[in-house]
Amino acid sequence: MTPTVDLGSFDRVAFFGGIYSNHLALGEALKLARSRKVDAIVALGDFGAFGPHPDRTIEILREASLPAIQGNYEQALSTGAEDCLCGYTDPRDNYYAQLSYDYTRTRTSAEHKAWMGNLPGHIRMTVGGRKLLLCHGSPRKVNEFLWRSMTPDPFIRKLLRDHEADVIVCTHTGLHWKRLIEPGRGIVNAGALGRPANDGQTHVWFTIVEEQEISPVPGEIQVEFVPVPYDHERLAREMAEESLPPEFIETIRTGWWTTCLEILPAKERALGKH
Amino acid sequence: MSDAVHRPAEPGREYPISPLFALDTLWFQVAGTLCNLQCTHCFISSSPTNHSHEMLTLEAVKRHLAEAEALGVKEYYFTGGEPFLNPEIFEIIEATLKQGPVSILTNGLLIRPDAAASIRQLSDASEYSLDIRVSIDGYDPRTNDPIRGPGTFHRILTGIGNLAAAGLNPVITVTEACEGAGSQEGRLRFLEFLRSVGLTRPRLKVLPLLRIGAEAERSRAYESWETLRGRHLTPEEAGILQCSSCRMVTSQGIFVCPILIDYPDARMGETLGDALGPFELRHQACFTCHVTGFSCRT
């Protein structure tokens, strides 16, 4: 991992959360983000897992020269770890996570793994005068899960204080949410491009953060979650051809999570089907 | 899970140290050591007559919540004894849910339909998660009741059923006192059992036994070799220990963790501010936490 990078100042930035080898959604998201005239696109880690042909995602990312940070997957793959370092604690969650990791590890080229090893763990940038700190899980831990229902305001204040940021942008949970504790200060979880948001819809999500131009409050930012429809049936076919678990394919086809469910807090779990 | 690699202790130190990296998890011994059951494996020997720790009042909880807010605590846990014996429990839940997510460890016996409905209401009213954790110790009365008491198996299932009927999905916890629960096979059998009693999406947590309190009598106490004496923990190993991110509030003060509240040397002060220092892992229960990689958190 390389030290924190400071990218400078921007007006409108798109953030891509976990891509999980969904190269088809990544392609669509890039088109969509560019059409929205963003002046930067940043990938927040976890490029592999879950989906098929992991190298295809990495090739798109590298071709587009997107600034990117390491997720737990990039840490694991670049250091030769035996598991994905996802941070699950339940045996069923870990079983499926291991299937994903073993598949991805054997199909990611050594050259791409080396590239992952040179990515920074954090990126800093400024949007609308607000200091953004980009991380994968949380600023203090790559695989900390920041769920909406488990990230209370006092804890957000502490993270912002400890890490000298106005806004923390993260991913890792696969669910997008935001909580601004005051104008221009809070947490934005960019969600995931890799799999749908456990809501019965097949599209996936990225996030745009921009300066709120017309606002009575100085330094206010606007956060927009952008749905990304893509050819999910094609992805499902590719996953089947690669003999990935039927449970994963069901998620892509139905929009409901079937695995890695036990880590969900009560509120988020209640919103899903399984 | 920790692999419990043996590393020598730091020079001049007999036991390893667990620093408090951040106070993320705050426990409240809301029912003290008072319980409507007297389980034979209880590591703090809770019972209807154990007043070692008294119930916490709403006022006491609020006082510590104010301190926790300033410290940026991430989540709250209520335990006892039996939390629903506390006459102010619903007010305590409501006040805490305004500040962060809450988990409650209960034996389920007092979760009647009206209580389950109140819990559901409190859960819906908060933007934070409210998790109920119900303990059971077997697949049937034959395995459960010798540990938790005659007739408790069916009463626990009634409580679980009431939660399910209110649309809540509790986490079911089982200790390794339930034979085979720790194995993959036992786990699957337990999940199947939970589906059979109406939990369509069963959530299960298996806990190791702590050989202190009543459990030391039921099975056995720790043997002399079961200690962290002479060992050193890496920061990663210490980070797995719950005491590196939690403290426990009881009527007797602030303790290092939910397990060691019967040990005066595990009391760290009167306020949270007093209790933010490191803790020396000299207790044999610390051995279990390290070796199993276990956390009391859900």
Coordinates of C-alpha atoms in Angstrom, one line a residue:
Chain A
M1 CA 0.0 0.0 0.0
T2 CA 1.3 3.5 -0.8
P3 CA 0.7 6.6 1.4
T4 CA -2.4 8.7 1.2
V5 CA -2.7 10.7 -2.0
D6 CA -4.1 14.2 -2.3
L7 CA -5.8 14.7 -5.6
G8 CA -6.7 18.4 -5.2
S9 CA -9.9 20.3 -5.7
F10 CA -13.0 19.3 -7.7
D11 CA -16.6 20.4 -8.4
R12 CA -18.3 17.1 -9.1
V13 CA -16.9 13.6 -8.4
A14 CA -18.3 10.1 -9.0
F15 CA -17.5 7.4 -6.6
F16 CA -17.6 3.7 -7.6
G17 CA -18.0 1.3 -4.6
G18 CA -17.2 -2.4 -4.7
I19 CA -17.2 -3.6 -8.3
Y20 CA -16.9 -7.3 -7.5
S21 CA -15.9 -8.2 -11.1
N22 CA -19.1 -6.8 -12.5
H23 CA -17.3 -5.6 -15.6
L24 CA -20.6 -5.0 -17.5
A25 CA -21.9 -2.6 -14.8
L26 CA -18.5 -0.9 -14.6
G27 CA -18.7 -0.2 -18.4
E28 CA -22.2 1.3 -18.1
A29 CA -21.3 3.3 -15.0
L30 CA -18.3 4.9 -16.7
K31 CA -20.5 6.0 -19.6
L32 CA -23.2 7.3 -17.2
A33 CA -20.7 9.2 -15.0
R34 CA -19.0 10.8 -18.0
S35 CA -22.4 11.9 -19.3
R36 CA -23.0 13.6 -16.0
K37 CA -19.9 15.8 -16.6
V38 CA -18.1 14.7 -13.5
D39 CA -14.5 16.0 -13.2
A40 CA -13.2 12.9 -11.5
I41 CA -14.2 9.3 -11.0
V42 CA -12.6 7.4 -8.1
A43 CA -12.9 3.6 -7.5
L44 CA -13.0 2.7 -3.8
G45 CA -11.7 -0.8 -3.9
D46 CA -13.0 -4.4 -4.0
F47 CA -12.6 -4.7 -7.7
G48 CA -12.8 -8.5 -7.6
A49 CA -15.2 -11.1 -5.9
F50 CA -18.6 -12.5 -6.7
G51 CA -18.6 -11.9 -10.5
P52 CA -16.8 -13.5 -13.5
H53 CA -13.5 -12.9 -15.2
P54 CA -11.8 -10.6 -12.6
D55 CA -9.2 -9.4 -15.0
R56 CA -11.8 -7.8 -17.3
T57 CA -12.7 -5.3 -14.5
I58 CA -9.1 -4.5 -13.8
E59 CA -8.4 -3.9 -17.5
I60 CA -11.3 -1.4 -17.8
L61 CA -10.1 0.4 -14.6
R62 CA -6.5 0.6 -15.7
E63 CA -7.4 1.6 -19.3
A64 CA -9.6 4.5 -17.9
S65 CA -6.7 5.5 -15.5
L66 CA -9.1 6.0 -12.7
P67 CA -7.7 7.0 -9.3
A68 CA -8.3 4.0 -7.0
I69 CA -7.7 2.9 -3.5
Q70 CA -7.1 -0.6 -2.1
G71 CA -10.1 -2.5 -0.7
N72 CA -9.6 -5.6 1.4
Y73 CA -9.6 -7.6 -1.8
E74 CA -6.7 -5.7 -3.3
Q75 CA -4.8 -6.0 0.0
A76 CA -5.5 -9.8 0.1
L77 CA -4.7 -10.5 -3.6
S78 CA -1.5 -8.4 -3.6
T79 CA -0.1 -9.9 -0.4
G80 CA -1.1 -13.5 -1.2
A81 CA -3.5 -13.8 1.8
E82 CA -5.4 -17.0 2.2
D83 CA -8.8 -15.3 2.5
C84 CA -10.4 -12.1 1.3
L85 CA -10.0 -10.2 4.6
C86 CA -13.7 -9.3 4.3
G87 CA -14.2 -9.4 8.0
Y88 CA -17.2 -11.8 8.2
T89 CA -17.7 -13.8 11.4
D90 CA -20.4 -16.3 10.5
P91 CA -19.4 -19.6 8.9
R92 CA -22.0 -19.4 6.1
D93 CA -20.8 -15.9 5.2
N94 CA -17.2 -17.1 5.2
Y95 CA -18.0 -20.2 3.1
Y96 CA -19.3 -18.2 0.2
A97 CA -16.6 -15.5 0.6
Q98 CA -14.0 -18.2 0.3
L99 CA -15.5 -19.5 -2.9
S100 CA -15.4 -16.0 -4.4
Y101 CA -11.9 -15.4 -3.2
D102 CA -10.4 -18.7 -4.5
Y103 CA -12.1 -18.2 -7.9
T104 CA -10.8 -14.6 -8.1
R105 CA -7.3 -15.3 -6.8
T106 CA -6.6 -17.9 -9.4
R107 CA -7.9 -15.8 -12.3
T108 CA -6.2 -12.5 -11.5
S109 CA -2.9 -12.0 -13.2
A110 CA 0.3 -11.5 -11.3
E111 CA 0.8 -8.1 -13.0
H112 CA -2.6 -6.9 -11.9
K113 CA -2.0 -8.1 -8.4
A114 CA 1.3 -6.1 -8.3
W115 CA -0.7 -3.0 -9.5
M116 CA -3.1 -3.5 -6.7
G117 CA -0.3 -3.6 -4.2
N118 CA 0.8 -0.1 -5.2
L119 CA -2.6 1.5 -4.7
P120 CA -3.0 3.9 -1.8
G121 CA -5.2 3.0 1.2
H122 CA -6.8 6.4 1.3
I123 CA -7.2 9.4 -1.0
R124 CA -7.9 13.0 0.1
M125 CA -9.6 15.5 -2.2
T126 CA -11.6 18.7 -1.9
V127 CA -15.1 19.2 -3.3
G128 CA -16.9 22.5 -2.9
G129 CA -14.3 23.5 -0.3
R130 CA -15.1 20.4 1.8
K131 CA -12.3 18.0 2.8
L132 CA -13.2 14.5 1.6
L133 CA -11.4 11.5 2.9
L134 CA -11.9 8.4 0.7
C135 CA -11.4 5.0 2.2
H136 CA -12.7 1.4 1.6
G137 CA -14.3 0.3 4.9
S138 CA -13.6 3.1 7.4
P139 CA -10.6 5.5 7.7
R140 CA -9.3 3.3 10.6
K141 CA -9.8 -0.1 9.1
V142 CA -10.1 -1.4 5.6
N143 CA -12.7 -4.0 6.5
E144 CA -14.8 -2.1 9.0
F145 CA -18.5 -2.2 8.0
L146 CA -20.2 1.2 8.2
W147 CA -23.9 0.3 7.9
R148 CA -26.4 3.1 8.1
S149 CA -28.2 1.7 11.1
M150 CA -25.0 1.0 13.0
T151 CA -23.1 4.3 12.4
P152 CA -24.5 6.8 14.9
D153 CA -23.9 10.5 14.8
P154 CA -21.5 10.7 17.8
F155 CA -19.3 8.0 16.1
I156 CA -19.4 10.0 12.8
R157 CA -18.2 13.1 14.7
K158 CA -15.4 11.2 16.3
L159 CA -14.3 9.7 12.9
L160 CA -14.3 13.2 11.3
R161 CA -12.4 14.7 14.2
D162 CA -9.8 11.9 14.4
H163 CA -9.2 11.9 10.7
E164 CA -9.5 15.6 10.0
A165 CA -12.1 15.4 7.3
D166 CA -15.5 17.0 6.6
V167 CA -16.8 14.0 4.6
I168 CA -15.8 10.4 4.7
V169 CA -16.6 8.4 1.5
C170 CA -16.5 4.7 1.9
T171 CA -18.0 1.4 0.5
H172 CA -17.4 -2.2 1.7
T173 CA -21.0 -2.9 2.9
G174 CA -22.6 -3.0 -0.6
L175 CA -25.4 -0.7 0.5
H176 CA -25.4 3.0 -0.3
W177 CA -26.4 5.5 2.3
K178 CA -25.5 8.9 3.6
R179 CA -25.7 10.7 6.9
L180 CA -24.8 14.4 7.0
I181 CA -24.7 15.5 10.6
E182 CA -24.6 19.1 9.5
P183 CA -24.3 20.8 6.1
G184 CA -21.2 19.5 4.3
R185 CA -20.2 17.1 7.1
G186 CA -20.9 13.4 7.4
I187 CA -20.5 10.0 5.9
V188 CA -21.3 8.9 2.4
N189 CA -21.3 5.2 1.6
A190 CA -21.1 4.9 -2.2
G191 CA -22.7 1.4 -2.3
A192 CA -21.7 -1.1 -4.9
L193 CA -21.5 -1.5 -8.6
G194 CA -20.9 -5.2 -8.2
R195 CA -24.3 -6.4 -6.9
P196 CA -27.7 -4.9 -6.5
A197 CA -28.7 -3.3 -3.2
N198 CA -30.8 -6.1 -1.8
D199 CA -34.0 -4.4 -2.7
G200 CA -35.5 -6.6 -5.4
Q201 CA -34.1 -4.4 -8.2
T202 CA -31.5 -5.6 -10.6
H203 CA -29.7 -2.3 -11.2
V204 CA -26.6 -1.3 -9.2
W205 CA -25.4 2.1 -7.9
F206 CA -22.7 4.7 -7.8
T207 CA -22.6 8.0 -6.1
I208 CA -22.0 11.6 -7.2
V209 CA -20.8 14.2 -4.6
E210 CA -20.8 17.8 -5.7
E211 CA -20.9 21.3 -4.4
Q212 CA -24.4 22.6 -3.7
E213 CA -24.3 25.7 -5.8
I214 CA -27.5 27.3 -4.7
S215 CA -27.6 27.0 -1.0
P216 CA -28.3 29.3 1.9
V217 CA -25.6 27.4 3.9
P218 CA -22.0 27.8 2.8
G219 CA -20.1 24.6 2.2
E220 CA -23.2 22.4 1.7
I221 CA -22.7 19.5 -0.6
Q222 CA -25.1 17.4 -2.6
V223 CA -25.0 13.7 -2.7
E224 CA -26.8 11.8 -5.4
F225 CA -27.1 8.0 -5.7
V226 CA -27.2 7.0 -9.3
P227 CA -28.9 3.7 -10.4
V228 CA -27.0 1.9 -13.2
P229 CA -29.1 -0.5 -15.3
Y230 CA -26.9 -3.0 -17.2
D231 CA -27.2 -6.3 -19.0
H232 CA -27.5 -8.3 -15.8
E233 CA -28.8 -11.4 -17.7
R234 CA -25.5 -11.4 -19.7
L235 CA -23.6 -11.2 -16.4
A236 CA -25.7 -14.1 -15.0
R237 CA -24.9 -16.2 -18.1
E238 CA -21.2 -15.5 -17.8
M239 CA -21.3 -16.4 -14.1
A240 CA -23.1 -19.7 -15.0
E241 CA -20.5 -20.5 -17.6
E242 CA -17.8 -19.9 -15.0
S243 CA -19.6 -22.3 -12.6
L244 CA -20.0 -19.6 -10.0
P245 CA -22.5 -20.6 -7.3
P246 CA -26.2 -20.5 -8.3
E247 CA -26.8 -18.4 -5.2
F248 CA -24.7 -15.6 -6.6
I249 CA -26.5 -15.7 -10.0
E250 CA -29.8 -15.6 -8.2
T251 CA -28.8 -12.3 -6.6
I252 CA -27.8 -10.8 -10.0
R253 CA -31.2 -11.9 -11.5
T254 CA -33.5 -11.0 -8.6
G255 CA -31.8 -8.1 -6.8
W256 CA -32.0 -10.0 -3.5
W257 CA -28.9 -11.0 -1.5
T258 CA -28.7 -14.7 -0.9
T259 CA -25.2 -14.8 0.7
C260 CA -23.1 -12.8 3.1
L261 CA -26.3 -12.0 4.9
E262 CA -25.4 -12.8 8.5
I263 CA -23.2 -9.7 8.8
L264 CA -26.2 -7.5 8.1
P265 CA -27.6 -5.6 11.1
A266 CA -31.2 -6.1 12.1
K267 CA -32.6 -3.1 10.2
E268 CA -30.8 -3.8 7.0
R269 CA -31.6 -7.5 7.2
A270 CA -35.3 -6.8 7.6
L271 CA -35.3 -4.9 4.3
G272 CA -34.2 -7.9 2.3
K273 CA -36.0 -11.1 1.3
H274 CA -33.6 -13.7 2.7
Chain B
M1 CA -10.0 -16.6 14.8
S2 CA -6.8 -16.2 16.7
D3 CA -4.3 -19.0 16.3
A4 CA -3.0 -18.2 19.8
V5 CA 0.7 -18.3 18.8
H6 CA 2.8 -18.3 21.8
R7 CA 5.0 -15.3 22.0
P8 CA 7.1 -14.3 25.0
A9 CA 5.9 -11.5 27.3
E10 CA 7.5 -8.1 27.2
P11 CA 10.4 -7.9 29.6
G12 CA 9.3 -7.0 33.1
R13 CA 5.7 -7.8 32.4
E14 CA 4.0 -11.0 33.6
Y15 CA 0.8 -10.7 31.5
P16 CA 0.1 -9.2 28.1
I17 CA -1.7 -5.9 27.8
S18 CA -4.9 -5.0 25.9
P19 CA -4.9 -1.4 25.0
L20 CA -8.3 0.3 24.5
F21 CA -8.0 1.3 20.8
A22 CA -11.3 3.1 20.8
L23 CA -14.4 2.9 23.0
D24 CA -16.7 1.5 20.3
T25 CA -19.0 -0.8 22.4
L26 CA -20.5 0.2 25.7
W27 CA -22.2 -2.5 27.8
F28 CA -24.8 -1.8 30.5
Q29 CA -25.4 -4.4 33.2
V30 CA -29.0 -3.1 33.3
A31 CA -30.4 -5.9 35.4
G32 CA -27.3 -6.2 37.6
T33 CA -26.8 -9.9 38.6
L34 CA -30.5 -10.3 39.1
C35 CA -32.2 -12.9 37.0
N36 CA -35.4 -14.9 36.9
L37 CA -33.3 -18.0 36.1
Q38 CA -30.3 -19.5 37.7
C39 CA -28.4 -21.2 34.8
T40 CA -25.8 -23.6 35.8
H41 CA -23.3 -22.2 33.3
C42 CA -23.7 -18.5 34.2
F43 CA -20.2 -17.0 34.4
I44 CA -21.5 -14.3 36.8
S45 CA -23.8 -16.6 38.7
S46 CA -26.8 -14.5 38.2
S47 CA -29.9 -15.5 40.1
P48 CA -33.1 -14.1 41.7
T49 CA -31.1 -13.3 44.9
N50 CA -27.7 -12.3 43.6
H51 CA -27.3 -8.6 44.4
S52 CA -23.6 -8.3 43.7
H53 CA -24.6 -5.7 41.0
E54 CA -27.9 -3.9 41.3
M55 CA -30.2 -2.8 38.5
L56 CA -29.2 0.4 36.7
T57 CA -31.7 3.2 36.8
L58 CA -32.7 5.2 33.7
E59 CA -31.0 8.2 35.3
A60 CA -27.7 6.3 35.7
V61 CA -27.9 5.0 32.1
K62 CA -28.5 8.6 30.9
R63 CA -25.5 9.9 32.8
H64 CA -23.2 7.4 31.1
L65 CA -24.9 8.0 27.7
A66 CA -23.9 11.7 27.9
E67 CA -20.3 10.7 28.5
A68 CA -20.5 8.0 25.7
E69 CA -21.8 10.6 23.2
A70 CA -18.8 12.8 23.8
L71 CA -16.5 9.8 23.3
G72 CA -18.1 8.8 20.0
V73 CA -19.3 5.3 21.2
K74 CA -20.6 3.3 18.2
E75 CA -23.0 0.7 19.8
Y76 CA -24.7 -0.3 23.1
Y77 CA -25.4 -3.6 24.7
F78 CA -27.8 -4.4 27.6
T79 CA -27.4 -7.5 29.7
G80 CA -27.8 -8.8 33.2
G81 CA -29.2 -10.9 34.7
E82 CA -32.4 -10.6 32.8
P83 CA -32.7 -7.1 31.3
F84 CA -36.5 -7.2 31.0
L85 CA -36.7 -7.5 34.8
N86 CA -35.6 -3.8 35.0
P87 CA -38.8 -1.8 35.5
E88 CA -37.4 1.1 33.4
I89 CA -36.1 -1.1 30.6
F90 CA -38.3 0.3 27.8
E91 CA -37.4 3.9 28.8
I92 CA -33.8 2.8 28.8
I93 CA -34.0 1.3 25.4
E94 CA -35.8 4.4 24.0
A95 CA -33.2 6.8 25.4
T96 CA -30.3 4.7 24.1
L97 CA -31.8 4.2 20.6
K98 CA -31.8 8.0 20.2
Q99 CA -28.0 7.9 20.4
G100 CA -27.0 4.6 18.7
P101 CA -27.7 1.0 17.9
V102 CA -28.7 -1.3 20.7
S103 CA -28.5 -5.1 21.3
I104 CA -30.2 -6.7 24.3
L105 CA -29.2 -10.1 25.7
T106 CA -32.3 -11.8 27.2
N107 CA -33.5 -15.2 28.2
G108 CA -36.8 -14.5 26.5
L109 CA -39.1 -15.5 29.4
L110 CA -40.6 -12.0 29.9
I111 CA -41.1 -11.3 26.2
R112 CA -44.9 -11.6 26.2
P113 CA -46.9 -10.4 23.2
D114 CA -47.3 -6.9 24.6
A115 CA -43.5 -6.6 25.3
A116 CA -42.7 -7.9 21.8
A117 CA -45.0 -5.2 20.4
S118 CA -43.3 -2.5 22.5
I119 CA -39.9 -3.7 21.3
R120 CA -41.1 -3.6 17.7
Q121 CA -42.4 0.0 18.2
L122 CA -39.1 1.2 19.7
S123 CA -37.2 -0.5 16.8
D124 CA -39.4 1.2 14.2
A125 CA -39.1 4.6 15.8
S126 CA -35.3 4.6 15.7
E127 CA -33.0 5.0 12.7
Y128 CA -30.6 2.7 14.4
S129 CA -30.7 -1.1 14.7
L130 CA -32.3 -2.8 17.7
D131 CA -31.2 -6.4 18.0
I132 CA -32.6 -8.9 20.5
R133 CA -30.5 -11.9 21.4
V134 CA -32.2 -14.8 23.0
S135 CA -30.3 -17.5 24.8
I136 CA -31.2 -21.2 24.6
D137 CA -29.1 -24.2 25.4
G138 CA -30.4 -27.1 23.5
Y139 CA -32.7 -28.5 20.8
D140 CA -35.2 -29.8 23.3
P141 CA -36.2 -29.7 27.0
R142 CA -33.9 -32.7 27.7
T143 CA -30.8 -30.8 26.7
N144 CA -31.9 -27.2 27.6
D145 CA -33.7 -27.6 30.9
P146 CA -30.9 -29.1 33.0
I147 CA -28.9 -25.9 32.3
R148 CA -31.5 -23.2 32.3
G149 CA -34.2 -24.7 34.6
P150 CA -37.3 -26.9 34.5
G151 CA -39.8 -25.9 31.9
T152 CA -37.7 -23.1 30.4
F153 CA -37.3 -24.6 26.9
H154 CA -40.9 -24.1 26.1
R155 CA -41.1 -20.7 27.7
I156 CA -38.0 -19.5 25.7
L157 CA -39.7 -20.8 22.5
T158 CA -42.8 -18.8 23.4
G159 CA -40.7 -15.7 23.8
I160 CA -39.0 -16.3 20.5
G161 CA -42.4 -16.9 18.9
N162 CA -43.7 -13.6 20.3
L163 CA -40.8 -11.7 18.8
A164 CA -41.3 -13.4 15.4
A165 CA -45.0 -12.6 15.5
A166 CA -44.1 -9.0 16.1
G167 CA -42.0 -9.1 12.9
L168 CA -38.6 -9.2 14.8
N169 CA -35.9 -11.6 13.9
P170 CA -33.9 -12.3 17.1
V171 CA -30.3 -13.6 17.1
I172 CA -30.4 -17.0 19.0
T173 CA -27.3 -17.7 21.1
V174 CA -26.3 -21.1 22.3
T175 CA -23.3 -22.0 24.4
E176 CA -21.1 -24.9 23.9
A177 CA -22.8 -26.4 26.9
C178 CA -25.2 -27.6 24.3
E179 CA -23.4 -30.7 23.0
G180 CA -22.2 -30.4 19.5
A181 CA -23.4 -26.8 19.0
G182 CA -19.8 -25.7 18.1
S183 CA -19.4 -28.2 15.2
Q184 CA -20.6 -27.5 11.7
E185 CA -23.0 -30.4 11.9
G186 CA -24.4 -29.2 15.2
R187 CA -24.8 -25.7 13.8
L188 CA -26.8 -26.8 10.8
R189 CA -28.9 -28.9 13.1
F190 CA -29.6 -25.9 15.2
L191 CA -30.5 -23.7 12.2
E192 CA -32.9 -26.4 11.1
F193 CA -34.4 -26.5 14.6
L194 CA -34.9 -22.7 14.6
R195 CA -36.6 -22.9 11.2
S196 CA -38.9 -25.5 12.6
V197 CA -40.0 -23.1 15.4
G198 CA -40.9 -20.4 12.9
L199 CA -37.8 -18.4 12.4
T200 CA -37.7 -18.3 8.6
R201 CA -34.3 -16.5 8.5
P202 CA -32.6 -17.9 11.6
R203 CA -29.6 -16.0 13.0
L204 CA -27.4 -18.0 15.3
K205 CA -24.4 -17.2 17.5
V206 CA -22.5 -20.0 19.3
L207 CA -20.6 -18.9 22.5
P208 CA -17.7 -20.7 24.2
L209 CA -18.0 -21.5 27.9
L210 CA -16.2 -19.3 30.4
R211 CA -15.1 -21.4 33.3
I212 CA -15.8 -18.9 36.1
G213 CA -18.8 -18.3 38.3
A214 CA -21.4 -21.1 38.3
E215 CA -19.8 -22.7 35.2
A216 CA -16.7 -23.5 37.3
E217 CA -18.9 -25.7 39.4
R218 CA -21.0 -27.2 36.6
S219 CA -18.1 -28.5 34.5
R220 CA -14.8 -27.5 35.7
A221 CA -12.7 -24.4 36.6
Y222 CA -9.7 -23.3 34.6
E223 CA -6.6 -25.4 34.9
S224 CA -3.4 -23.6 35.8
W225 CA -2.0 -23.8 32.3
E226 CA -5.0 -21.9 30.9
T227 CA -3.5 -18.5 31.3
L228 CA -1.9 -15.8 29.2
R229 CA 0.9 -15.4 31.7
G230 CA 4.2 -15.0 30.0
R231 CA 2.7 -14.3 26.6
H232 CA 2.8 -11.2 24.4
L233 CA 0.0 -10.2 22.0
T234 CA 0.5 -8.4 18.7
P235 CA -1.7 -5.3 18.2
E236 CA -3.7 -7.4 15.7
E237 CA -4.3 -10.1 18.3
A238 CA -5.2 -7.6 20.9
G239 CA -7.5 -5.9 18.4
I240 CA -9.6 -9.1 18.3
L241 CA -10.2 -9.0 22.0
Q242 CA -13.4 -7.3 23.0
C243 CA -11.7 -5.4 25.8
S244 CA -9.7 -3.5 23.2
S245 CA -12.9 -1.7 22.2
C246 CA -15.4 -2.0 25.0
R247 CA -16.2 -1.2 28.6
M248 CA -19.0 -2.3 30.9
V249 CA -21.2 -0.1 33.2
T250 CA -22.6 -1.7 36.3
S251 CA -24.0 -0.3 39.5
Q252 CA -20.5 -0.8 41.0
G253 CA -18.7 1.3 38.4
I254 CA -17.0 0.8 35.1
F255 CA -15.5 -2.7 34.4
V256 CA -13.2 -3.7 31.6
C257 CA -15.6 -6.1 29.9
P258 CA -18.9 -8.0 30.4
I259 CA -17.2 -11.1 31.7
L260 CA -15.0 -9.9 34.6
I261 CA -17.5 -7.9 36.6
D262 CA -17.1 -10.1 39.7
Y263 CA -13.4 -9.3 40.0
P264 CA -12.5 -6.1 41.9
D265 CA -9.3 -5.7 39.9
A266 CA -11.3 -5.5 36.6
R267 CA -13.1 -2.4 37.9
M268 CA -11.5 0.6 36.2
G269 CA -13.2 3.6 37.7
E270 CA -16.4 5.5 38.3
T271 CA -16.7 7.2 35.0
L272 CA -15.9 6.2 31.4
G273 CA -13.2 8.8 31.4
D274 CA -11.5 6.8 34.2
A275 CA -11.6 3.6 32.3
L276 CA -9.9 4.4 29.0
G277 CA -6.5 2.9 29.9
P278 CA -5.1 -0.5 29.0
F279 CA -5.9 -3.7 30.8
E280 CA -3.5 -6.4 31.9
L281 CA -4.9 -9.8 30.8
R282 CA -4.2 -11.7 34.1
H283 CA -7.6 -13.5 34.3
Q284 CA -8.0 -17.0 33.0
A285 CA -11.2 -16.0 31.2
C286 CA -8.9 -13.8 29.1
F287 CA -7.3 -17.0 27.9
T288 CA -10.7 -18.2 26.4
C289 CA -11.2 -14.9 24.6
H290 CA -7.7 -15.0 23.1
V291 CA -7.7 -18.7 22.2
T292 CA -11.2 -18.8 20.7
G293 CA -11.1 -15.3 19.1
F294 CA -14.5 -14.9 20.7
S295 CA -16.4 -11.7 21.2
C296 CA -19.5 -11.0 23.3
R297 CA -20.7 -8.7 20.5
T298 CA -23.2 -10.1 18.1

